Coordinates of C-alpha atoms and ligand atoms in Angstrom, one line a residue:
M1 CA 213.1 22.2 -120.9
I2 CA 215.0 25.3 -119.9
Q3 CA 214.6 27.5 -116.8
I4 CA 214.1 31.2 -117.3
T5 CA 214.5 33.6 -114.4
L6 CA 212.4 36.8 -114.7
P7 CA 213.3 40.2 -113.2
D8 CA 210.9 39.6 -110.2
G9 CA 213.1 36.5 -109.3
S10 CA 210.5 34.0 -110.4
V11 CA 211.7 31.0 -112.4
K12 CA 209.6 29.3 -115.1
E13 CA 210.1 26.3 -117.3
Y14 CA 209.9 26.6 -121.1
A15 CA 210.6 24.2 -124.0
K16 CA 214.1 24.5 -125.3
G17 CA 214.1 26.9 -128.2
S18 CA 211.3 29.1 -126.8
T19 CA 211.6 32.7 -127.7
P20 CA 211.2 35.9 -125.5
M21 CA 207.9 36.3 -127.3
D22 CA 206.7 32.9 -126.1
V23 CA 207.6 33.9 -122.6
A24 CA 205.6 37.2 -123.0
K25 CA 202.6 35.2 -124.3
S26 CA 202.7 32.9 -121.3
I27 CA 202.6 35.9 -119.0
S28 CA 199.8 38.0 -120.7
E29 CA 198.3 38.8 -124.0
G30 CA 198.8 42.5 -123.3
L31 CA 202.5 42.1 -122.7
A32 CA 202.9 40.0 -125.9
R33 CA 201.3 42.8 -127.8
N34 CA 203.7 45.4 -126.4
V35 CA 207.0 43.5 -126.0
I36 CA 209.5 44.7 -128.6
S37 CA 212.9 43.7 -127.4
A38 CA 214.5 41.6 -124.7
K39 CA 217.7 41.0 -122.8
Y40 CA 218.7 37.4 -122.3
N41 CA 221.7 36.7 -120.1
D42 CA 222.9 40.3 -120.4
T43 CA 222.7 40.3 -124.2
T44 CA 220.1 42.3 -126.2
V45 CA 218.2 39.8 -128.4
E46 CA 215.2 39.9 -130.7
T47 CA 211.9 38.7 -129.4
T48 CA 212.2 35.9 -131.9
T49 CA 215.6 34.7 -130.7
P50 CA 215.4 31.0 -129.6
M51 CA 216.7 30.4 -126.1
T52 CA 218.5 27.1 -125.6
Q53 CA 219.9 27.4 -122.1
N54 CA 218.8 28.3 -118.6
G55 CA 219.1 32.0 -118.1
S56 CA 217.7 35.4 -117.0
L57 CA 215.3 37.3 -119.3
T58 CA 214.0 40.9 -119.2
L59 CA 211.3 41.9 -121.6
Y60 CA 211.1 45.4 -122.9
T61 CA 208.3 47.6 -124.3
F62 CA 208.6 51.1 -125.8
N63 CA 208.3 52.5 -122.3
D64 CA 211.8 51.1 -121.4
D65 CA 215.0 52.8 -122.5
E66 CA 216.1 49.4 -124.0
G67 CA 212.8 49.1 -125.8
K68 CA 213.2 52.6 -127.3
K69 CA 216.7 51.7 -128.4
A70 CA 215.6 48.6 -130.3
F71 CA 212.7 50.6 -131.8
W72 CA 214.9 53.5 -132.9
H73 CA 217.7 51.3 -134.2
S74 CA 215.1 49.3 -136.2
S75 CA 213.8 52.6 -137.5
A76 CA 217.3 53.4 -138.8
H77 CA 217.1 50.3 -141.0
V78 CA 213.8 51.4 -142.4
L79 CA 215.2 54.9 -143.0
A80 CA 218.1 53.5 -144.9
Q81 CA 215.8 51.3 -147.0
A82 CA 213.6 54.3 -147.8
I83 CA 216.6 56.4 -148.8
T84 CA 218.0 53.6 -150.9
T85 CA 214.7 53.7 -153.0
F86 CA 215.4 57.4 -153.9
Y87 CA 219.2 57.2 -154.1
P88 CA 220.1 53.7 -155.3
D89 CA 223.9 54.5 -155.3
V90 CA 224.0 55.7 -151.7
K91 CA 226.7 54.0 -149.6
L92 CA 225.3 53.1 -146.1
T93 CA 227.6 53.3 -143.1
I94 CA 226.2 53.2 -139.6
G95 CA 222.7 53.8 -138.1
P96 CA 222.5 53.7 -134.4
A97 CA 219.8 54.7 -131.9
I98 CA 220.5 57.8 -129.8
D99 CA 218.8 59.4 -126.8
N100 CA 216.0 60.9 -128.7
G101 CA 215.6 58.9 -131.9
F102 CA 218.2 57.6 -134.4
Y103 CA 220.4 58.6 -137.3
Y104 CA 222.0 57.1 -140.3
D105 CA 225.3 58.3 -141.8
L106 CA 225.3 58.1 -145.6
D107 CA 227.7 58.8 -148.4
L108 CA 225.5 60.3 -151.0
G109 CA 228.2 61.0 -153.6
D110 CA 227.2 64.2 -155.4
D111 CA 223.6 64.0 -154.2
V112 CA 222.3 66.2 -151.4
I113 CA 219.4 65.6 -149.0
S114 CA 217.8 68.7 -147.6
E115 CA 214.7 69.6 -145.6
K116 CA 212.6 69.7 -148.7
D117 CA 213.2 66.0 -149.3
F118 CA 212.1 65.0 -145.8
P119 CA 208.3 64.7 -146.5
A120 CA 208.9 62.3 -149.4
I121 CA 211.3 60.2 -147.3
E122 CA 208.9 60.1 -144.4
K123 CA 206.1 59.0 -146.7
K124 CA 208.2 56.2 -148.2
F125 CA 209.3 55.2 -144.7
L126 CA 205.8 54.7 -143.5
E127 CA 204.7 52.9 -146.7
L128 CA 207.6 50.4 -146.1
A129 CA 206.8 50.1 -142.4
R130 CA 203.2 49.3 -143.1
G131 CA 204.4 46.1 -144.9
K132 CA 205.0 44.5 -141.4
H133 CA 208.3 43.1 -142.5
E134 CA 210.0 41.0 -139.9
F135 CA 213.6 41.7 -138.9
K136 CA 215.6 38.5 -139.3
M137 CA 219.2 38.0 -138.2
R138 CA 221.5 35.8 -140.3
E139 CA 225.0 34.7 -139.8
V140 CA 227.4 35.3 -142.7
S141 CA 231.0 34.4 -143.2
K142 CA 233.6 37.2 -143.3
A143 CA 234.4 36.4 -146.9
D144 CA 230.7 36.6 -148.0
A145 CA 230.2 39.8 -146.1
L146 CA 233.2 41.4 -147.7
A147 CA 232.3 40.2 -151.1
K148 CA 228.8 41.8 -150.9
Y149 CA 230.1 45.2 -149.9
K150 CA 233.2 45.1 -152.2
E151 CA 230.8 44.5 -155.1
E152 CA 228.7 47.5 -154.0
G153 CA 231.9 49.5 -153.7
N154 CA 231.0 50.4 -150.1
Q155 CA 234.4 50.9 -148.5
Y156 CA 232.8 51.9 -145.2
K157 CA 231.1 48.6 -144.6
V158 CA 234.3 46.8 -145.9
E159 CA 236.3 48.7 -143.3
L160 CA 233.8 47.7 -140.5
I161 CA 233.8 44.1 -141.5
E162 CA 237.6 43.9 -141.7
N163 CA 237.7 44.8 -138.0
L164 CA 235.2 42.0 -137.2
T165 CA 236.0 38.3 -136.4
D166 CA 234.9 35.6 -138.8
G167 CA 232.0 33.7 -137.1
D168 CA 230.9 36.9 -135.4
I169 CA 229.3 38.6 -138.4
T170 CA 225.6 39.0 -138.9
F171 CA 223.3 40.6 -141.4
C172 CA 219.8 41.8 -140.7
D173 CA 217.2 41.2 -143.4
H174 CA 213.8 42.8 -143.5
S175 CA 211.7 43.0 -146.7
D176 CA 214.2 43.2 -149.6
F177 CA 216.7 45.1 -147.6
T178 CA 219.9 43.8 -145.9
D179 CA 222.3 45.6 -143.6
L180 CA 225.4 44.6 -141.6
C181 CA 224.2 44.6 -138.0
R182 CA 224.9 43.1 -134.6
G183 CA 221.1 42.9 -133.7
G184 CA 218.7 44.3 -131.3
H185 CA 215.5 44.8 -133.3
I186 CA 211.8 45.0 -132.8
P187 CA 209.7 42.1 -134.2
N188 CA 208.6 43.8 -137.4
T189 CA 208.4 47.2 -139.1
G190 CA 204.6 47.4 -138.7
I191 CA 205.0 48.5 -135.1
I192 CA 206.5 51.8 -136.3
K193 CA 203.4 54.0 -136.9
A194 CA 204.9 57.5 -137.0
V195 CA 208.2 59.0 -138.1
K196 CA 209.7 62.5 -138.4
I197 CA 213.0 63.2 -140.1
T198 CA 214.3 66.0 -137.9
S199 CA 217.5 67.2 -139.6
A200 CA 220.3 66.6 -142.0
A201 CA 223.9 67.5 -141.0
G202 CA 227.5 66.8 -142.0
A203 CA 229.5 64.2 -140.2
Y204 CA 232.9 62.7 -140.8
W205 CA 233.3 59.0 -141.2
R206 CA 234.4 57.7 -137.7
G207 CA 234.2 61.2 -136.4
D208 CA 237.6 62.0 -137.9
E209 CA 237.9 65.2 -140.0
K210 CA 240.6 63.6 -142.1
N211 CA 238.0 61.2 -143.4
N212 CA 235.2 61.6 -146.0
Q213 CA 232.4 63.8 -145.1
L214 CA 229.1 62.0 -144.9
T215 CA 225.5 63.1 -144.5
R216 CA 223.8 62.3 -141.2
I217 CA 220.1 62.1 -141.3
Y218 CA 218.4 62.4 -137.9
G219 CA 214.9 61.0 -137.2
V220 CA 212.6 60.0 -134.5
S221 CA 209.8 57.4 -134.6
F222 CA 207.0 56.2 -132.4
P223 CA 204.5 53.4 -132.1
K224 CA 201.6 55.9 -132.1
Q225 CA 201.0 59.1 -134.1
K226 CA 199.8 60.8 -130.9
M227 CA 203.2 60.2 -129.3
L228 CA 205.0 61.9 -132.2
T229 CA 202.6 64.9 -132.0
E230 CA 203.3 65.3 -128.3
Y231 CA 207.0 64.9 -128.9
L232 CA 207.0 67.7 -131.5
A233 CA 205.0 70.0 -129.2
L234 CA 207.6 69.3 -126.5
L235 CA 210.4 70.2 -128.9
E236 CA 208.6 73.4 -129.8
E237 CA 208.2 74.3 -126.1
A238 CA 211.8 73.4 -125.4
K239 CA 212.9 75.9 -128.1
K240 CA 210.8 78.6 -126.5
R241 CA 212.4 77.8 -123.2
D242 CA 215.9 77.7 -124.4
H243 CA 217.8 79.5 -121.7
R244 CA 220.1 81.2 -124.3
K245 CA 217.0 82.8 -125.9
L246 CA 215.3 83.7 -122.6
G247 CA 218.6 85.0 -121.2
K248 CA 218.7 87.5 -124.0
E249 CA 215.0 88.4 -123.9
L250 CA 215.0 88.9 -120.2
E251 CA 218.4 90.7 -120.3
L252 CA 220.0 88.4 -117.8
F253 CA 223.3 87.6 -119.4
A254 CA 225.3 88.0 -122.6
F255 CA 228.5 86.8 -124.3
S256 CA 231.1 88.9 -126.1
S257 CA 233.5 87.5 -128.6
K258 CA 236.0 90.2 -127.4
V259 CA 235.8 89.0 -123.9
G260 CA 236.0 85.4 -125.0
Q261 CA 234.0 82.3 -125.7
G262 CA 232.4 80.6 -122.8
L263 CA 232.8 83.5 -120.4
P264 CA 229.4 84.8 -119.5
L265 CA 228.7 88.5 -118.8
W266 CA 226.0 89.0 -116.2
L267 CA 223.8 92.0 -117.1
P268 CA 222.3 94.1 -114.3
K269 CA 219.1 92.0 -114.1
G270 CA 220.9 88.7 -114.2
A271 CA 223.5 89.9 -111.6
A272 CA 220.6 90.9 -109.3
L273 CA 219.0 87.5 -109.8
R274 CA 222.2 85.8 -109.0
E275 CA 222.7 87.9 -105.9
R276 CA 219.3 87.0 -104.7
L277 CA 220.0 83.3 -105.2
E278 CA 223.3 83.6 -103.4
G279 CA 221.7 85.6 -100.6
F280 CA 219.0 82.9 -100.3
L281 CA 221.5 80.1 -99.9
K282 CA 223.9 82.1 -97.7
K283 CA 221.1 82.7 -95.3
A284 CA 220.2 79.0 -95.1
Q285 CA 223.9 78.1 -94.9
K286 CA 224.4 80.5 -92.0
K287 CA 221.5 78.7 -90.1
A288 CA 223.1 75.4 -90.9
G289 CA 226.4 76.4 -89.3
Y290 CA 228.5 77.2 -92.4
Q291 CA 231.2 79.9 -92.2
T292 CA 231.9 82.0 -95.3
V293 CA 235.5 82.0 -96.6
M294 CA 237.0 83.7 -99.6
T295 CA 240.0 82.6 -101.7
P296 CA 241.8 84.0 -104.7
H297 CA 241.1 83.1 -108.3
I298 CA 244.6 81.7 -108.9
G299 CA 247.0 79.5 -106.9
Q300 CA 250.5 78.3 -107.2
K301 CA 250.9 75.4 -109.6
E302 CA 252.4 73.4 -106.6
L303 CA 249.0 73.7 -104.8
Y304 CA 247.3 71.8 -107.6
V305 CA 250.1 69.3 -108.0
T306 CA 249.6 68.5 -104.3
S307 CA 245.8 68.2 -104.7
G308 CA 246.1 66.1 -107.8
H309 CA 244.1 68.6 -109.9
Y310 CA 247.1 69.5 -112.0
A311 CA 247.3 65.9 -113.2
K312 CA 243.6 66.1 -114.1
Y313 CA 243.3 69.7 -115.5
G314 CA 246.9 70.7 -116.1
E315 CA 247.6 69.7 -119.7
D316 CA 244.1 69.9 -120.9
S317 CA 243.1 73.2 -119.4
F318 CA 244.3 76.8 -119.1
Q319 CA 248.1 76.8 -119.0
P320 CA 250.0 78.2 -116.0
I321 CA 250.5 81.9 -115.8
S322 CA 254.2 82.9 -115.4
T323 CA 255.4 86.0 -113.7
P324 CA 258.4 88.3 -114.3
K325 CA 260.2 86.3 -111.6
E326 CA 261.7 83.3 -113.1
G327 CA 260.2 79.9 -112.2
E328 CA 257.0 81.2 -110.7
E329 CA 253.9 79.6 -112.1
F330 CA 250.3 80.1 -111.1
L331 CA 247.1 78.4 -112.3
L332 CA 243.6 79.7 -112.7
K333 CA 241.8 77.7 -110.1
P334 CA 239.9 74.7 -111.5
M335 CA 238.5 73.8 -108.0
N336 CA 238.1 75.6 -104.7
C337 CA 238.9 72.5 -102.6
P338 CA 242.7 72.9 -102.3
H339 CA 242.3 76.5 -101.1
H340 CA 239.8 75.4 -98.4
C341 CA 242.1 72.6 -97.3
E342 CA 244.8 75.2 -96.7
I343 CA 242.3 77.3 -94.7
F344 CA 241.7 74.2 -92.5
N345 CA 245.5 73.8 -92.1
N346 CA 245.7 77.4 -90.9
K347 CA 245.1 76.4 -87.2
P348 CA 245.0 73.2 -85.1
Y349 CA 241.7 71.6 -84.5
S350 CA 240.4 69.3 -81.8
Y351 CA 237.5 66.9 -82.3
K352 CA 235.4 69.3 -80.2
D353 CA 235.8 71.9 -83.0
L354 CA 234.4 69.6 -85.7
P355 CA 232.5 69.7 -87.9
V356 CA 233.9 72.8 -89.6
R357 CA 232.0 74.0 -92.7
F358 CA 233.6 76.4 -95.1
A359 CA 231.4 77.9 -97.8
E360 CA 232.4 80.1 -100.7
F361 CA 230.8 81.2 -103.9
G362 CA 234.0 80.4 -105.7
T363 CA 234.7 81.1 -109.3
V364 CA 236.7 78.4 -111.2
Y365 CA 238.0 78.2 -114.7
R366 CA 238.3 75.1 -116.9
Y367 CA 239.1 75.0 -120.5
E368 CA 236.3 73.5 -122.7
Q369 CA 236.7 73.1 -126.4
S370 CA 234.8 75.7 -128.3
G371 CA 232.5 73.1 -129.9
E372 CA 231.5 71.9 -126.4
L373 CA 230.5 75.3 -125.2
H374 CA 226.7 75.8 -124.8
G375 CA 225.0 78.9 -123.3
L376 CA 225.4 78.8 -119.5
T377 CA 225.4 75.0 -119.2
R378 CA 229.0 74.6 -120.6
V379 CA 231.2 77.5 -119.9
R380 CA 234.9 78.2 -119.3
G381 CA 234.5 80.2 -116.1
F382 CA 231.7 79.6 -113.5
T383 CA 230.9 80.1 -109.9
Q384 CA 230.2 77.1 -107.7
D385 CA 228.1 77.4 -104.5
D386 CA 230.9 75.4 -103.0
A387 CA 231.4 74.3 -99.4
H388 CA 233.6 71.8 -97.7
I389 CA 232.7 70.1 -94.5
F390 CA 235.5 68.6 -92.4
C391 CA 234.3 66.1 -89.8
T392 CA 235.0 62.9 -87.9
P393 CA 233.8 59.6 -89.2
D394 CA 231.1 59.5 -86.5
Q395 CA 229.7 62.8 -87.7
L396 CA 229.1 61.7 -91.3
D397 CA 225.6 60.5 -90.6
E398 CA 224.4 63.8 -89.2
E399 CA 226.3 65.9 -91.8
F400 CA 224.8 64.0 -94.6
K401 CA 221.3 64.5 -93.3
N402 CA 222.0 68.2 -92.9
V403 CA 223.2 68.6 -96.4
I404 CA 220.2 66.7 -97.8
D405 CA 217.9 69.0 -95.9
L406 CA 219.7 72.0 -97.5
V407 CA 219.4 70.5 -101.0
L408 CA 215.7 69.7 -100.5
Y409 CA 215.1 73.3 -99.2
V410 CA 216.8 74.7 -102.4
F411 CA 214.7 72.4 -104.7
G412 CA 211.5 73.2 -102.8
S413 CA 212.0 76.9 -102.9
L414 CA 212.7 76.9 -106.7
G415 CA 209.9 74.7 -107.8
F416 CA 211.8 71.4 -108.5
E417 CA 209.4 68.9 -107.2
D418 CA 210.2 65.8 -109.3
F419 CA 213.7 64.4 -108.5
T420 CA 215.5 61.2 -107.7
A421 CA 218.8 60.5 -106.1
Q422 CA 221.7 58.1 -106.8
V423 CA 224.0 56.7 -104.2
S424 CA 227.3 55.8 -105.8
I425 CA 229.3 53.1 -103.9
R426 CA 232.4 51.0 -104.6
D427 CA 232.6 48.2 -107.1
M428 CA 232.8 45.3 -104.6
Q429 CA 234.7 43.2 -107.1
N430 CA 237.5 45.7 -107.4
L431 CA 238.1 47.0 -103.9
D432 CA 241.8 47.7 -104.4
K433 CA 241.2 50.7 -106.7
Y434 CA 239.8 52.8 -103.9
I435 CA 241.9 54.8 -101.4
G436 CA 241.1 55.2 -97.7
N437 CA 240.5 52.4 -95.2
V438 CA 237.7 49.9 -95.7
E439 CA 236.1 50.6 -92.3
N440 CA 235.7 54.3 -93.2
W441 CA 234.3 53.5 -96.6
E442 CA 231.7 51.1 -95.1
K443 CA 230.8 53.8 -92.6
A444 CA 230.4 56.5 -95.2
E445 CA 228.4 54.3 -97.7
Q446 CA 226.1 53.3 -94.8
A447 CA 225.9 57.0 -93.7
I448 CA 224.7 58.1 -97.1
I449 CA 222.2 55.3 -97.5
N450 CA 220.9 55.9 -93.9
A451 CA 220.6 59.6 -94.6
A452 CA 218.8 59.1 -97.9
T453 CA 216.4 56.6 -96.4
D454 CA 215.8 58.8 -93.3
K455 CA 215.0 61.8 -95.5
G456 CA 212.6 59.7 -97.6
L457 CA 214.5 60.2 -100.9
D458 CA 213.6 58.1 -103.9
F459 CA 217.0 56.7 -104.6
V460 CA 218.9 54.0 -106.3
I461 CA 222.3 52.5 -105.3
E462 CA 224.8 52.2 -108.1
E463 CA 227.6 49.8 -107.4
G464 CA 231.0 50.8 -109.0
E465 CA 230.0 54.5 -109.6
A466 CA 231.9 55.9 -106.6
A467 CA 234.9 58.1 -107.3
F468 CA 238.2 56.4 -106.3
Y469 CA 238.4 58.8 -103.3
G470 CA 234.9 58.4 -101.9
P471 CA 231.2 57.5 -102.2
K472 CA 228.7 60.2 -103.2
L473 CA 225.0 61.2 -103.5
D474 CA 223.8 62.9 -106.7
F475 CA 220.4 64.5 -107.3
M476 CA 218.7 64.3 -110.7
V477 CA 215.8 66.7 -111.2
K478 CA 213.1 66.5 -113.9
D479 CA 212.1 69.8 -115.3
A480 CA 208.7 70.9 -116.5
L481 CA 209.3 69.3 -119.9
G482 CA 210.3 66.0 -118.3
R483 CA 214.0 66.4 -119.1
S484 CA 216.5 65.2 -116.5
W485 CA 219.3 67.4 -115.2
Q486 CA 221.9 66.5 -112.7
L487 CA 221.8 69.1 -109.9
G488 CA 223.4 69.0 -106.5
T489 CA 226.1 66.6 -105.5
I490 CA 227.4 65.5 -102.1
Q491 CA 230.7 63.8 -102.3
V492 CA 232.8 62.2 -99.5
D493 CA 236.5 62.5 -99.9
Y494 CA 239.4 60.6 -98.2
N495 CA 241.9 61.7 -100.7
L496 CA 242.4 65.5 -100.2
P497 CA 242.7 65.2 -96.4
E498 CA 245.5 62.8 -97.0
R499 CA 247.2 64.9 -99.7
F500 CA 247.0 68.0 -97.6
E501 CA 247.8 66.2 -94.3
L502 CA 244.8 67.6 -92.6
Q503 CA 244.6 66.7 -88.9
Y504 CA 242.6 67.1 -85.8
K505 CA 243.3 65.9 -82.2
G506 CA 240.8 63.2 -81.2
S507 CA 239.4 62.4 -77.7
D508 CA 242.3 59.9 -77.4
N509 CA 244.8 62.8 -77.7
Q510 CA 246.1 61.3 -81.0
L511 CA 246.1 63.1 -84.4
H512 CA 243.5 61.9 -86.9
R513 CA 242.5 62.7 -90.5
P514 CA 239.2 64.4 -90.8
I515 CA 236.8 63.3 -93.6
M516 CA 236.0 65.9 -96.1
I517 CA 232.6 66.4 -97.8
H518 CA 232.3 68.5 -100.9
R519 CA 228.8 69.7 -101.6
A520 CA 227.1 72.2 -104.0
P521 CA 223.3 72.3 -104.0
F522 CA 223.1 74.5 -107.1
G523 CA 226.2 72.9 -108.7
S524 CA 227.2 76.2 -110.3
M525 CA 225.3 79.5 -110.5
E526 CA 225.5 79.5 -114.3
R527 CA 224.2 76.0 -114.9
F528 CA 221.6 76.3 -112.2
I529 CA 220.2 79.5 -113.6
A530 CA 220.1 77.9 -117.1
V531 CA 218.2 74.9 -115.8
L532 CA 215.9 77.2 -113.8
L533 CA 215.2 79.2 -116.9
E534 CA 214.3 76.2 -119.0
H535 CA 212.3 74.7 -116.1
T536 CA 210.2 77.8 -115.5
G537 CA 210.3 79.3 -119.0
G538 CA 211.6 82.5 -117.4
K539 CA 208.6 82.7 -115.0
F540 CA 210.7 82.6 -111.8
P541 CA 209.2 82.0 -108.3
L542 CA 207.8 85.3 -107.1
W543 CA 210.5 85.6 -104.3
L544 CA 213.3 85.4 -106.9
T545 CA 212.0 87.2 -110.0
P546 CA 213.8 90.4 -111.0
E547 CA 210.7 92.7 -110.9
Q548 CA 207.7 91.6 -108.9
V549 CA 205.5 94.5 -109.8
I550 CA 205.2 97.0 -112.6
L551 CA 203.1 100.2 -112.3
L552 CA 201.2 101.2 -115.5
P553 CA 199.9 104.8 -115.3
I554 CA 197.2 105.1 -118.0
S555 CA 198.5 108.6 -118.9
E556 CA 201.2 111.1 -117.9
K557 CA 198.7 112.7 -115.5
Y558 CA 198.9 109.7 -113.1
Q559 CA 202.6 109.4 -113.1
K560 CA 202.9 111.1 -109.8
Y561 CA 200.5 108.8 -108.2
A562 CA 202.3 105.8 -109.7
E563 CA 205.6 107.1 -108.2
K564 CA 203.9 107.4 -104.8
V565 CA 202.7 103.8 -104.9
L566 CA 206.1 102.7 -106.1
H567 CA 207.7 104.2 -103.0
L568 CA 205.2 102.6 -100.7
L569 CA 206.0 99.2 -102.3
E570 CA 209.7 99.8 -102.1
N571 CA 209.4 100.6 -98.4
D572 CA 208.1 97.1 -97.9
E573 CA 210.9 95.7 -100.0
I574 CA 208.8 94.8 -103.0
R575 CA 210.7 95.1 -106.2
A576 CA 208.8 97.4 -108.5
L577 CA 209.1 99.8 -111.3
V578 CA 207.0 102.3 -113.2
D579 CA 206.4 102.1 -117.0
D580 CA 206.5 105.8 -117.7
R581 CA 206.7 105.4 -121.5
N582 CA 204.3 107.4 -123.5
E583 CA 202.5 104.3 -124.7
K584 CA 198.9 103.0 -124.7
T585 CA 198.0 100.9 -121.6
G586 CA 197.4 97.9 -123.9
R587 CA 200.9 98.0 -125.2
K588 CA 202.3 98.4 -121.7
I589 CA 200.4 95.4 -120.5
R590 CA 201.6 93.3 -123.5
D591 CA 205.2 94.2 -122.8
A592 CA 204.9 93.4 -119.1
E593 CA 203.4 90.1 -120.1
V594 CA 206.4 89.3 -122.4
N595 CA 208.8 90.3 -119.7
K596 CA 207.0 87.9 -117.3
I597 CA 206.5 90.6 -114.6
P598 CA 204.1 88.8 -112.1
F599 CA 201.9 91.8 -111.2
M600 CA 200.8 94.8 -113.2
L601 CA 199.2 97.6 -111.3
I602 CA 197.1 99.9 -113.5
V603 CA 196.5 103.4 -112.1
G604 CA 194.2 106.2 -113.4
E605 CA 191.8 108.7 -112.2
Q606 CA 189.6 106.4 -110.1
E607 CA 192.5 104.7 -108.5
E608 CA 194.2 107.9 -107.6
K609 CA 190.9 109.3 -106.1
D610 CA 190.3 106.1 -104.0
G611 CA 193.9 105.4 -103.1
T612 CA 193.7 102.0 -104.9
V613 CA 195.4 100.0 -107.7
S614 CA 193.8 97.7 -110.3
V615 CA 195.8 94.5 -110.4
R616 CA 196.5 92.2 -113.3
K617 CA 198.3 88.9 -112.7
Q618 CA 200.7 87.8 -115.5
G619 CA 199.2 85.1 -117.6
E620 CA 195.9 85.3 -115.7
G621 CA 194.4 88.8 -116.2
D622 CA 192.5 91.1 -113.8
I623 CA 192.2 90.0 -110.2
G624 CA 190.5 93.1 -108.9
T625 CA 191.0 96.5 -107.2
F626 CA 193.0 96.7 -104.0
K627 CA 193.8 99.4 -101.5
I628 CA 197.5 99.9 -101.5
D629 CA 198.1 98.4 -98.1
E630 CA 195.8 95.5 -99.0
F631 CA 197.9 94.8 -102.1
V632 CA 201.1 94.9 -100.0
S633 CA 199.9 92.3 -97.6
F634 CA 198.5 90.3 -100.5
I635 CA 201.8 90.2 -102.4
Q636 CA 203.8 89.6 -99.3
K637 CA 201.7 86.5 -98.5
E638 CA 202.2 85.4 -102.1
I639 CA 206.0 85.9 -101.9
N640 CA 206.2 83.9 -98.6
S641 CA 204.2 81.1 -100.1
T642 CA 206.8 80.6 -102.8
I643 CA 209.8 80.3 -100.5
K644 CA 210.1 77.5 -97.9
Q645 CA 211.3 78.0 -94.4
F646 CA 214.6 76.5 -93.5
Ligands
ZN701 ZN1 220.2 46.5 -136.9
ZN702 ZN1 235.4 70.5 -103.4

């Protein structure tokens, strides 16, 4: 008998040679139906792998990431098999699972696979899958493995095998198809009920452009047709919400090849939006005791050598700027922190002055390869909502709680309701790779955990994920389409206070190093606005949206009245404009809908006579006729309901 420990800690006895599937069956019929992969003593195994020793076992279904991985990797085998039926001379290379599906890299020789071939491949794929062929692993000697692929003339597999150790080589068979593979498959092909080939692209063998170019076929598959339909609808929606598309449509930002790649240009509406976001955070920061500071966009190279950022960004980022005076070198700032450290060093502090909190919307520049650039999420110049808190070890607890409050306030006011947090602490097996004293680390890790618990965060603790200079807390938000984004980081730092020799006088009259906390609830304005666009589809919370109201006079005759209403709204700080184009009202309404303006006020003869407006809500239609002052208090109430109090 062998003892198997399950994730809940329970230990059960099974006959030697039992498989993960046997274990699933002993737990429940339902689990046995759904289990598709397993981890046995930290190795991914098949559900049919016999277990011969005591060990721990985790069973996976399609709902687990590991389950999806096995499902999609197995699908890559079936894809390769389907393609082989159409292109018998194809040379197969590798076919891994990825975040959203799988791909297979193929050398098609002179053949080409394009979109028009996808339906036939999908059809063949499903036909093969329906055969319920089992995936079976088989050990092969290096010589046999090499012989097979040399005979096929597949230099790619030969190269892969040459780098493997004899005794460590396995093939996977299913149906009449065999592939070199390490394992990690679902029980049989019949579980795959739906597939979509999503694209074909060029890819170099081993990612090296000096090598042969291959064809990469991407696909995604599911255990239910309904899941594929939902996934495709989600993709469609994601396309509509692409922040690059919305940014253009809503005239928020642009890029110019003359200005340079990855350097966003904020258009008037986008700049106004950014200003409102900055104003919103500044107001909350002021209440939370932050002081605004401002620092230049460049600094002496020496500054970044001191901070250690030169070692990190120097060679691989923008190169130093030299001046007419020989020997002078300046760097575009990659981080605001060194500047803030020098602000702290500007005067002596006593423990009574701490914590000190310096905030700056600071623009930083980092070189990214052009292939890595993506809309506003990967840029070469961006503005962080940065702040640095300098405090004593005893103040960490309180400061962490305050920063969490601020982050939650930001999320709450911008409609991010679904988020989790991660506390990154030291790798307890490798304590010597961290700087700073052990007592402070323990205090800081405990402070973060206490603060996260106290604030009711849904968080996980990740051992070994801390930076060498301090533990941190990261927030992951889920957007409206269920995609995760990392937003908001709170990082403890023992390194920079040391490097910049920061000091304060303690109650013992001795000099001590303060602890530094870096924090940025938005992360960067660019990335945050991108995420916000994709989350809201451009329908921003009412308090933030560029134009809250548009007045639509039904003809030129009512222009005057519209202007009058506009001024009344503006007096109450409601952002409004008049659509004075000589267009039909229907057209004006349609355009306002597209521009996602929350309220449309239609004015004509009756409205002018009664001193009223007819109100349409974007996406909802007519909501009735209001006296002007009634509408003002109505919209003010609506605005206030979308922004939390801090
Ligand atoms: Zn495989
Ligand atoms: Zn910093």
